[in-house]
PDB file of C-alpha atoms in Angstrom:
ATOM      1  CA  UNK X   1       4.450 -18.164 -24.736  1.00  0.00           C
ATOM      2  CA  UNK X   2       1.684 -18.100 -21.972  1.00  0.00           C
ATOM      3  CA  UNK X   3      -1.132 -16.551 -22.841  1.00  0.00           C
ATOM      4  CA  UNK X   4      -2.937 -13.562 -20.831  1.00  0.00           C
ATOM      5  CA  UNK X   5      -6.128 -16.004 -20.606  1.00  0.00           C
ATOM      6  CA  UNK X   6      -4.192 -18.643 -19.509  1.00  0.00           C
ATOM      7  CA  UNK X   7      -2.154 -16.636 -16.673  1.00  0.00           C
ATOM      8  CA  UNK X   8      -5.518 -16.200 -15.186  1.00  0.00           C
ATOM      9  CA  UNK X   9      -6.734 -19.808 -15.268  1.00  0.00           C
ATOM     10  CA  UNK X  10      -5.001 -22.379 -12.835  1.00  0.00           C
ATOM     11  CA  UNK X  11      -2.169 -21.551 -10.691  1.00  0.00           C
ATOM     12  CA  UNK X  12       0.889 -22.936 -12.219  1.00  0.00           C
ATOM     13  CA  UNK X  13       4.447 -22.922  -9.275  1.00  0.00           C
ATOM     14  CA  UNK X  14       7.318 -20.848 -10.272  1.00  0.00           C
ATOM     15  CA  UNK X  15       9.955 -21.594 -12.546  1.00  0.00           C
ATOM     16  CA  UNK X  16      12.367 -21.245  -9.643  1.00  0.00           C
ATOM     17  CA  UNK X  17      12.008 -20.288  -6.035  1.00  0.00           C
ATOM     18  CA  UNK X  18      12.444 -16.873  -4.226  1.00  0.00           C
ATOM     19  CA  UNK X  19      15.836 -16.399  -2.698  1.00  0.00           C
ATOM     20  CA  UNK X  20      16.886 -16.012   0.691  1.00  0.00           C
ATOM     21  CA  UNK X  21      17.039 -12.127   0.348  1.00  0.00           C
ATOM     22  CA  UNK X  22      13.959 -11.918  -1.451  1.00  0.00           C
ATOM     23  CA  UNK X  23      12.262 -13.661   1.545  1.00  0.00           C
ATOM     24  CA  UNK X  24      14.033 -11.501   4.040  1.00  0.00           C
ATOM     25  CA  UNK X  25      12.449  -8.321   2.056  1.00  0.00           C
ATOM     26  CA  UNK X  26       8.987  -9.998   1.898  1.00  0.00           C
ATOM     27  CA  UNK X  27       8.895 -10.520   5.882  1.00  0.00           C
ATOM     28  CA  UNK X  28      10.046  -7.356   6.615  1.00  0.00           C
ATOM     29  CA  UNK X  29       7.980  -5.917   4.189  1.00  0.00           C
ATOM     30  CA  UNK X  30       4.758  -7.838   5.675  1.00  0.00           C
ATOM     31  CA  UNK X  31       6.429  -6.330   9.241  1.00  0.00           C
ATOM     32  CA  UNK X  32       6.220  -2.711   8.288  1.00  0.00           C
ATOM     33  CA  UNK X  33       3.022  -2.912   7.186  1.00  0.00           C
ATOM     34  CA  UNK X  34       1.338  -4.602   9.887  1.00  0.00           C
ATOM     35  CA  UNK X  35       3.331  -2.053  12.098  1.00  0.00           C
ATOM     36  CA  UNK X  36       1.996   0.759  10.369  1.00  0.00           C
ATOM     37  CA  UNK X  37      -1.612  -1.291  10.189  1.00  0.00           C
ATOM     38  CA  UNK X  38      -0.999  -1.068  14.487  1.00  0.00           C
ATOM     39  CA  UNK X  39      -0.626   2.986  14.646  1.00  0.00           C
ATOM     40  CA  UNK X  40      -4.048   2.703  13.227  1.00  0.00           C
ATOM     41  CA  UNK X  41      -5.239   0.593  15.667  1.00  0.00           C
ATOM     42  CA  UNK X  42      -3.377   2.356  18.369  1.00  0.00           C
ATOM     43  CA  UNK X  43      -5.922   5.552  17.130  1.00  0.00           C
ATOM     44  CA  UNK X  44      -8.960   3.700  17.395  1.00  0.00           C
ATOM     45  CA  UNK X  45      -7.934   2.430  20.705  1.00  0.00           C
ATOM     46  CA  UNK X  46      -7.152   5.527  22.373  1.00  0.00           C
ATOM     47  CA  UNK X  47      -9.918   7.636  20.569  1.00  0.00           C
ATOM     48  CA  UNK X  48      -7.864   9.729  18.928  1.00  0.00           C
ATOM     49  CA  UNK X  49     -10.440  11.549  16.540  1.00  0.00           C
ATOM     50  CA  UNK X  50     -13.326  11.943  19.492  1.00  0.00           C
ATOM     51  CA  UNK X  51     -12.165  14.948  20.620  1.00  0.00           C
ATOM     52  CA  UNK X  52     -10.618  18.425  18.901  1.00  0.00           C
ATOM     53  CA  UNK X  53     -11.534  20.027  15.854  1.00  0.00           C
ATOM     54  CA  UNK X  54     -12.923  17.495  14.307  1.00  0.00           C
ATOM     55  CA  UNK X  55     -14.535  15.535  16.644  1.00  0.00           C
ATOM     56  CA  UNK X  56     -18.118  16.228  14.828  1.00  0.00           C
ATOM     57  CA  UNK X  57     -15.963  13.816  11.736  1.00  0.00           C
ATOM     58  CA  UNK X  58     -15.172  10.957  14.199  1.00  0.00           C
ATOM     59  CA  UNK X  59     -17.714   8.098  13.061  1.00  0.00           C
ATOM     60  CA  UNK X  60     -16.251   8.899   9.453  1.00  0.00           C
ATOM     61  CA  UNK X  61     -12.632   9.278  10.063  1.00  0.00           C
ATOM     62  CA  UNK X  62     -12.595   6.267  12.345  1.00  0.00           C
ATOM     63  CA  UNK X  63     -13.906   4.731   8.963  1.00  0.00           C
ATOM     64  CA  UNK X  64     -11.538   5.948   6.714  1.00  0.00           C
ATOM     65  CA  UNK X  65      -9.208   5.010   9.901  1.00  0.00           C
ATOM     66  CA  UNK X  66      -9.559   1.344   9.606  1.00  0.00           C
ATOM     67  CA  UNK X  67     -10.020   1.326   5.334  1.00  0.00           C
ATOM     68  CA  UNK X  68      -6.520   2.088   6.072  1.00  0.00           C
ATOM     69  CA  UNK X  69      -5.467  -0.273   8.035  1.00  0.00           C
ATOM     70  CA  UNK X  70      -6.813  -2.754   5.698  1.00  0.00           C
ATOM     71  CA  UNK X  71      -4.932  -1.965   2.957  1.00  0.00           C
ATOM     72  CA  UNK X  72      -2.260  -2.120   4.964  1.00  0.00           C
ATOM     73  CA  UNK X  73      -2.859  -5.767   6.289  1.00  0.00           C
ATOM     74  CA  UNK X  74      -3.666  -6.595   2.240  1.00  0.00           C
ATOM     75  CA  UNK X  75       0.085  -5.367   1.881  1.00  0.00           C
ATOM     76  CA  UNK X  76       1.380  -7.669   4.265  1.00  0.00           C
ATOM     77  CA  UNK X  77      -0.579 -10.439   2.930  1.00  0.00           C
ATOM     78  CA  UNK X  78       0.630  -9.613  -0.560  1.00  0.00           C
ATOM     79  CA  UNK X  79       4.213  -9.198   0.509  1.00  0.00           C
ATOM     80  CA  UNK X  80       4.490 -12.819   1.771  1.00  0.00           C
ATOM     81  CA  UNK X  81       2.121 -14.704  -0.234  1.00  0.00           C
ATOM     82  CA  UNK X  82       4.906 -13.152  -3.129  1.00  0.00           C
ATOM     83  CA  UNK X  83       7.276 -15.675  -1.938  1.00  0.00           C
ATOM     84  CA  UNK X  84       5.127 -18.689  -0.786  1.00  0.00           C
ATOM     85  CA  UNK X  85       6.815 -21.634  -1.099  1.00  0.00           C
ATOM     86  CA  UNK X  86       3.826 -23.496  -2.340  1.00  0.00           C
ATOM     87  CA  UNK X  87       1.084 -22.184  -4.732  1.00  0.00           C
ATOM     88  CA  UNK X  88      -1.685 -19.636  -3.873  1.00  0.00           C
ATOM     89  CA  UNK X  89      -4.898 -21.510  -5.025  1.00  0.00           C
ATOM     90  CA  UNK X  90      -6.893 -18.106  -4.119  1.00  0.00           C
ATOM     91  CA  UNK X  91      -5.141 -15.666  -5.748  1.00  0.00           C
ATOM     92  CA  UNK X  92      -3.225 -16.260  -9.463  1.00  0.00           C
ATOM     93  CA  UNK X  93       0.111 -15.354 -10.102  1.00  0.00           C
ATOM     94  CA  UNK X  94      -1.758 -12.294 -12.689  1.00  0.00           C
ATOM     95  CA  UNK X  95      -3.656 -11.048 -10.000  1.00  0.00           C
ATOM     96  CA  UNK X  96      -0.450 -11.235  -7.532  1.00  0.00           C
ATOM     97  CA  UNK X  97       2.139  -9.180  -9.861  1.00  0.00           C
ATOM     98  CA  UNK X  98      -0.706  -6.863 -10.504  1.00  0.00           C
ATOM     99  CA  UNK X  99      -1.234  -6.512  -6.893  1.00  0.00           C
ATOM    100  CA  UNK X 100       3.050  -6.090  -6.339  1.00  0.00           C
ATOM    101  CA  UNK X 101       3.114  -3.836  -9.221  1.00  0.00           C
ATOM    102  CA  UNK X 102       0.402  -1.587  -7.460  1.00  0.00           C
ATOM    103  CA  UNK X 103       1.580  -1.380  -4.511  1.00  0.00           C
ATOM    104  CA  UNK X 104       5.190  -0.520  -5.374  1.00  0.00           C
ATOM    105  CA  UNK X 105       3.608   2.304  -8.032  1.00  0.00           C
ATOM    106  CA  UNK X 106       1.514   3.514  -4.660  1.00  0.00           C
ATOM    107  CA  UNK X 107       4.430   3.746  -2.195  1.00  0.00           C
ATOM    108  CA  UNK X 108       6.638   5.180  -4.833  1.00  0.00           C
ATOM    109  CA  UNK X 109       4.241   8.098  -5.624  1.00  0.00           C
ATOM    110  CA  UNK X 110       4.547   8.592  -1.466  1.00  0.00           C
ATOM    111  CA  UNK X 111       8.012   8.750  -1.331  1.00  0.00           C
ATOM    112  CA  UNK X 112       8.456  11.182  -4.157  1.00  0.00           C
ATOM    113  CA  UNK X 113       5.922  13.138  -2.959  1.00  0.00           C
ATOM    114  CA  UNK X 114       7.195  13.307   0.258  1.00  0.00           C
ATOM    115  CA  UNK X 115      10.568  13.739  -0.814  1.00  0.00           C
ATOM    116  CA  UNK X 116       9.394  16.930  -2.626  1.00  0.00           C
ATOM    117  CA  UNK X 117       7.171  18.342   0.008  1.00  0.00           C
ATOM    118  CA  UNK X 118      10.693  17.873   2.466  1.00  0.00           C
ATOM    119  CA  UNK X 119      12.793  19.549  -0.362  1.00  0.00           C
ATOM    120  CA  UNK X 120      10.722  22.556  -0.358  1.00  0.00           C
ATOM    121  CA  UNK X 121      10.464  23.106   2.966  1.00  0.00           C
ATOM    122  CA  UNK X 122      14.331  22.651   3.533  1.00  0.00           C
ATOM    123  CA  UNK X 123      14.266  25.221   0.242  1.00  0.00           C
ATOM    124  CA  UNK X 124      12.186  27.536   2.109  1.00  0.00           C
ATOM    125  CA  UNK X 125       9.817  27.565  -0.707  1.00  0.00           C
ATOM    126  CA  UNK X 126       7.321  25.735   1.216  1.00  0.00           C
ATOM    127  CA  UNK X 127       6.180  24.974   4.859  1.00  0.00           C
ATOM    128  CA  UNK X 128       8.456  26.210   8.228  1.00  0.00           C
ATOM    129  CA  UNK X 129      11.732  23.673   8.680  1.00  0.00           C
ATOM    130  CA  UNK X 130      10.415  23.440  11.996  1.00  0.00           C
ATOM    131  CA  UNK X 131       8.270  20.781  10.938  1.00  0.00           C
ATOM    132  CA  UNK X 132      10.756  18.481   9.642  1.00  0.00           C
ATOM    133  CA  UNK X 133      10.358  16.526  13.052  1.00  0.00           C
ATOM    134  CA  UNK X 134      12.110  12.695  13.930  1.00  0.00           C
ATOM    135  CA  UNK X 135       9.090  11.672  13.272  1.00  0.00           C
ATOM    136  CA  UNK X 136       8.303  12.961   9.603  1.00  0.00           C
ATOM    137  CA  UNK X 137      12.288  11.633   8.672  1.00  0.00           C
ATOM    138  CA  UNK X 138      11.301   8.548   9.928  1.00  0.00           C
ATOM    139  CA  UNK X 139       8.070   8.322   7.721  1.00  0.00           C
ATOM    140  CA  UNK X 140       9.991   9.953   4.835  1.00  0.00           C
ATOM    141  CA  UNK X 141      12.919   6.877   4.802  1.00  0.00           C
ATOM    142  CA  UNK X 142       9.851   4.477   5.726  1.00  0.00           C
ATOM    143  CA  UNK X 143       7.980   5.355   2.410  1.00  0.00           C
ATOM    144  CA  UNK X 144      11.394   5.320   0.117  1.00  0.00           C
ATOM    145  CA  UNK X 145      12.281   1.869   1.894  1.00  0.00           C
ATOM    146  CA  UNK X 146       8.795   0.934   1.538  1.00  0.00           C
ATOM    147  CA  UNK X 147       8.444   1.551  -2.204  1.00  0.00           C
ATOM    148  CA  UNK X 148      12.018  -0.219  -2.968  1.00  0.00           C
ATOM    149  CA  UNK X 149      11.098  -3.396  -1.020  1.00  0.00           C
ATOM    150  CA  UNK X 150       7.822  -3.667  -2.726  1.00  0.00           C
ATOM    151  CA  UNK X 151       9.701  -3.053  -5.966  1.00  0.00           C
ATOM    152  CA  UNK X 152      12.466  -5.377  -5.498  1.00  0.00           C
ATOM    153  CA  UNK X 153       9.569  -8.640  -4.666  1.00  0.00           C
ATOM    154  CA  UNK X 154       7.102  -6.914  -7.958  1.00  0.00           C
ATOM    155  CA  UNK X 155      10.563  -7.626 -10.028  1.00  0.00           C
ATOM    156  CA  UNK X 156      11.479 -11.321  -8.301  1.00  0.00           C
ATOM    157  CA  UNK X 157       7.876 -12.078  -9.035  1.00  0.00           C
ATOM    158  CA  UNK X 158       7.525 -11.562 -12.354  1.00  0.00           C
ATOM    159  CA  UNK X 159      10.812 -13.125 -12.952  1.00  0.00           C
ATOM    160  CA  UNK X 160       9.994 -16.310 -11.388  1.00  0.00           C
ATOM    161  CA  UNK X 161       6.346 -16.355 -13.120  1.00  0.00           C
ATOM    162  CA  UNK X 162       5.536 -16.735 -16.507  1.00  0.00           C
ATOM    163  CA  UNK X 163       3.065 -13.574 -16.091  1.00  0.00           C
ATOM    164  CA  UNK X 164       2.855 -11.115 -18.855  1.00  0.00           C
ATOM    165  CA  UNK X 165       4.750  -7.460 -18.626  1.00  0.00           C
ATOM    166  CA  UNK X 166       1.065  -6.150 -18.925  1.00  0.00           C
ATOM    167  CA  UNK X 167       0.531  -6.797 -15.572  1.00  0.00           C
ATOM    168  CA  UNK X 168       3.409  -4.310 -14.229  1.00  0.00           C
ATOM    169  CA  UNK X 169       1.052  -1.270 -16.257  1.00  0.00           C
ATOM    170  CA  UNK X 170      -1.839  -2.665 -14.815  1.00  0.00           C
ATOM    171  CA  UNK X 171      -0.553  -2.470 -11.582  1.00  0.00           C
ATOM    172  CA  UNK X 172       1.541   0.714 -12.039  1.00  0.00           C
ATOM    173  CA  UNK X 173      -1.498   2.740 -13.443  1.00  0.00           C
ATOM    174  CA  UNK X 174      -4.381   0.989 -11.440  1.00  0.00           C
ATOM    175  CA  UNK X 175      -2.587   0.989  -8.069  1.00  0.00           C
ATOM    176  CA  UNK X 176      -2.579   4.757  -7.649  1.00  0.00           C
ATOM    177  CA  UNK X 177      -5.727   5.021  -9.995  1.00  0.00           C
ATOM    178  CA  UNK X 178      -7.802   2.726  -7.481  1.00  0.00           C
ATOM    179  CA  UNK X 179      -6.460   4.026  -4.292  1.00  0.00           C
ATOM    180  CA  UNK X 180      -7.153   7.858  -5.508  1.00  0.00           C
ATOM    181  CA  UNK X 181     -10.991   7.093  -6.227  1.00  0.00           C
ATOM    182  CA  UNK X 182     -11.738   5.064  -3.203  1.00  0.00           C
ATOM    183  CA  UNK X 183     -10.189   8.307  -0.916  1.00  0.00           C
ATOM    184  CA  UNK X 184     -12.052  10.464  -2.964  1.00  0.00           C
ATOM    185  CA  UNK X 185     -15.033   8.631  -3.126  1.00  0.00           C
ATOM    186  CA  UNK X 186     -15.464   7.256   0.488  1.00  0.00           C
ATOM    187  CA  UNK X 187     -15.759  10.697   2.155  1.00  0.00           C
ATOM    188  CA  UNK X 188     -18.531  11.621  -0.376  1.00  0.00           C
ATOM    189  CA  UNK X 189     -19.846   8.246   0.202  1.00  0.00           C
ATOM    190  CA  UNK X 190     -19.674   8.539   4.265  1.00  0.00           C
ATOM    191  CA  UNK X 191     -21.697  12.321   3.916  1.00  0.00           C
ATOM    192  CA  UNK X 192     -24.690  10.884   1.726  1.00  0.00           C
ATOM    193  CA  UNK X 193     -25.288   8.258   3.936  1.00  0.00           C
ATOM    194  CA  UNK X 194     -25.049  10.733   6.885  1.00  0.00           C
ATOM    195  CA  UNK X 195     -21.597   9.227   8.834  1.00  0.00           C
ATOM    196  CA  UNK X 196     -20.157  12.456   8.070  1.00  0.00           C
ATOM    197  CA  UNK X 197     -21.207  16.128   7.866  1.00  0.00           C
ATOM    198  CA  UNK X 198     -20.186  17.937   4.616  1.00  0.00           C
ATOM    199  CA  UNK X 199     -17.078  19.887   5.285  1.00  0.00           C
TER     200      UNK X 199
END
């Protein structure tokens, strides 16, 4: 039985390799993300947050702006190093289902969220239906297809690894965890050092 120490010590391959369909997931995964990662870009480009209400938060959202499209490119670059055909010599097949795990917990919280934020507002509880646009059906089904592809590769992985099931909490609770500090914390961060006025 490998070891938790050992599963972070050399990279080992896998027992078997990813299929076809797994592959196809992976590259479309990597896809949406970097196609996401370019709306980003597409803000910065066309200085989106210089003008309007909160043009006196534009140094600071532009930051927050590209931390996001980082992540984003990470998720692309986790999504098809997950189905390398040859070992990863930079990142160990612990860190990697940690970093699958993670991401699928992160998307999935998304999705449900947004799923219940369009429930209530088709409910009437919540919000004017007016707002249910093309474009926030197309980010809805983009975060519930996001979350199952990243779920379907965090599953192939650890089934063609010997990695430990402790990885899929780690990733499951840190994921969110990690992602929730660093958006709280980076605004605070970005008003001390004086990139931001205090809202």
């Amino acid at each position: 039985m490998t070891t938790l120490a050992s599963q972070k010590g050399p990279v080992a391959p896998a027992a078997r390799a990813a299929s076809p369909a797994v592959v196809a997931i992976a590259v479309l995964m990597a896809l949406g993300c970097l196609a996401f990662a370019g709306v980003n870009v597409v803000f910065e480009a066309t200085d989106r947050f210089a003008e309007g209400r909160y043009a006196e938060y534009a140094t600071g959202l532009s930051v927050m702006n590209w931390t996001v499209t980082g992540l984003k490119a990470l998720g692309a670059a986790v999504a098809l190093l997950s189905v390398a055909a040859l070992p990863v010599r930079f990142v160990t097949p612990w860190a990697m289902s940690v970093l699958l795990w993670g991401a699928f917990a992160t998307l999935a919280l998304d999705a449900v969220g947004s799923t219940v934020e369009a429930g209530a507002i088709l409910l009437g509880t919540s919000g004017d239906p007016a707002d249910l646009g093309l474009r926030s059906v197309a980010y809805l089904l983009g975060s519930v297809v996001s979350a199952a592809g990243f779920g379907v590769l965090a599953v192939s992985y650890l089934r063609r690894y010997a990695v430990s099931k402790v990885t899929v909490l780690l990733g499951v609770l840190g994921g969110p965890v990690l992602l929730g500090l660093l958006f709280l914390g980076l605004p605070g961060l970005l008003v001390v050092l004086g990139v931001m006025p205090p809202a």
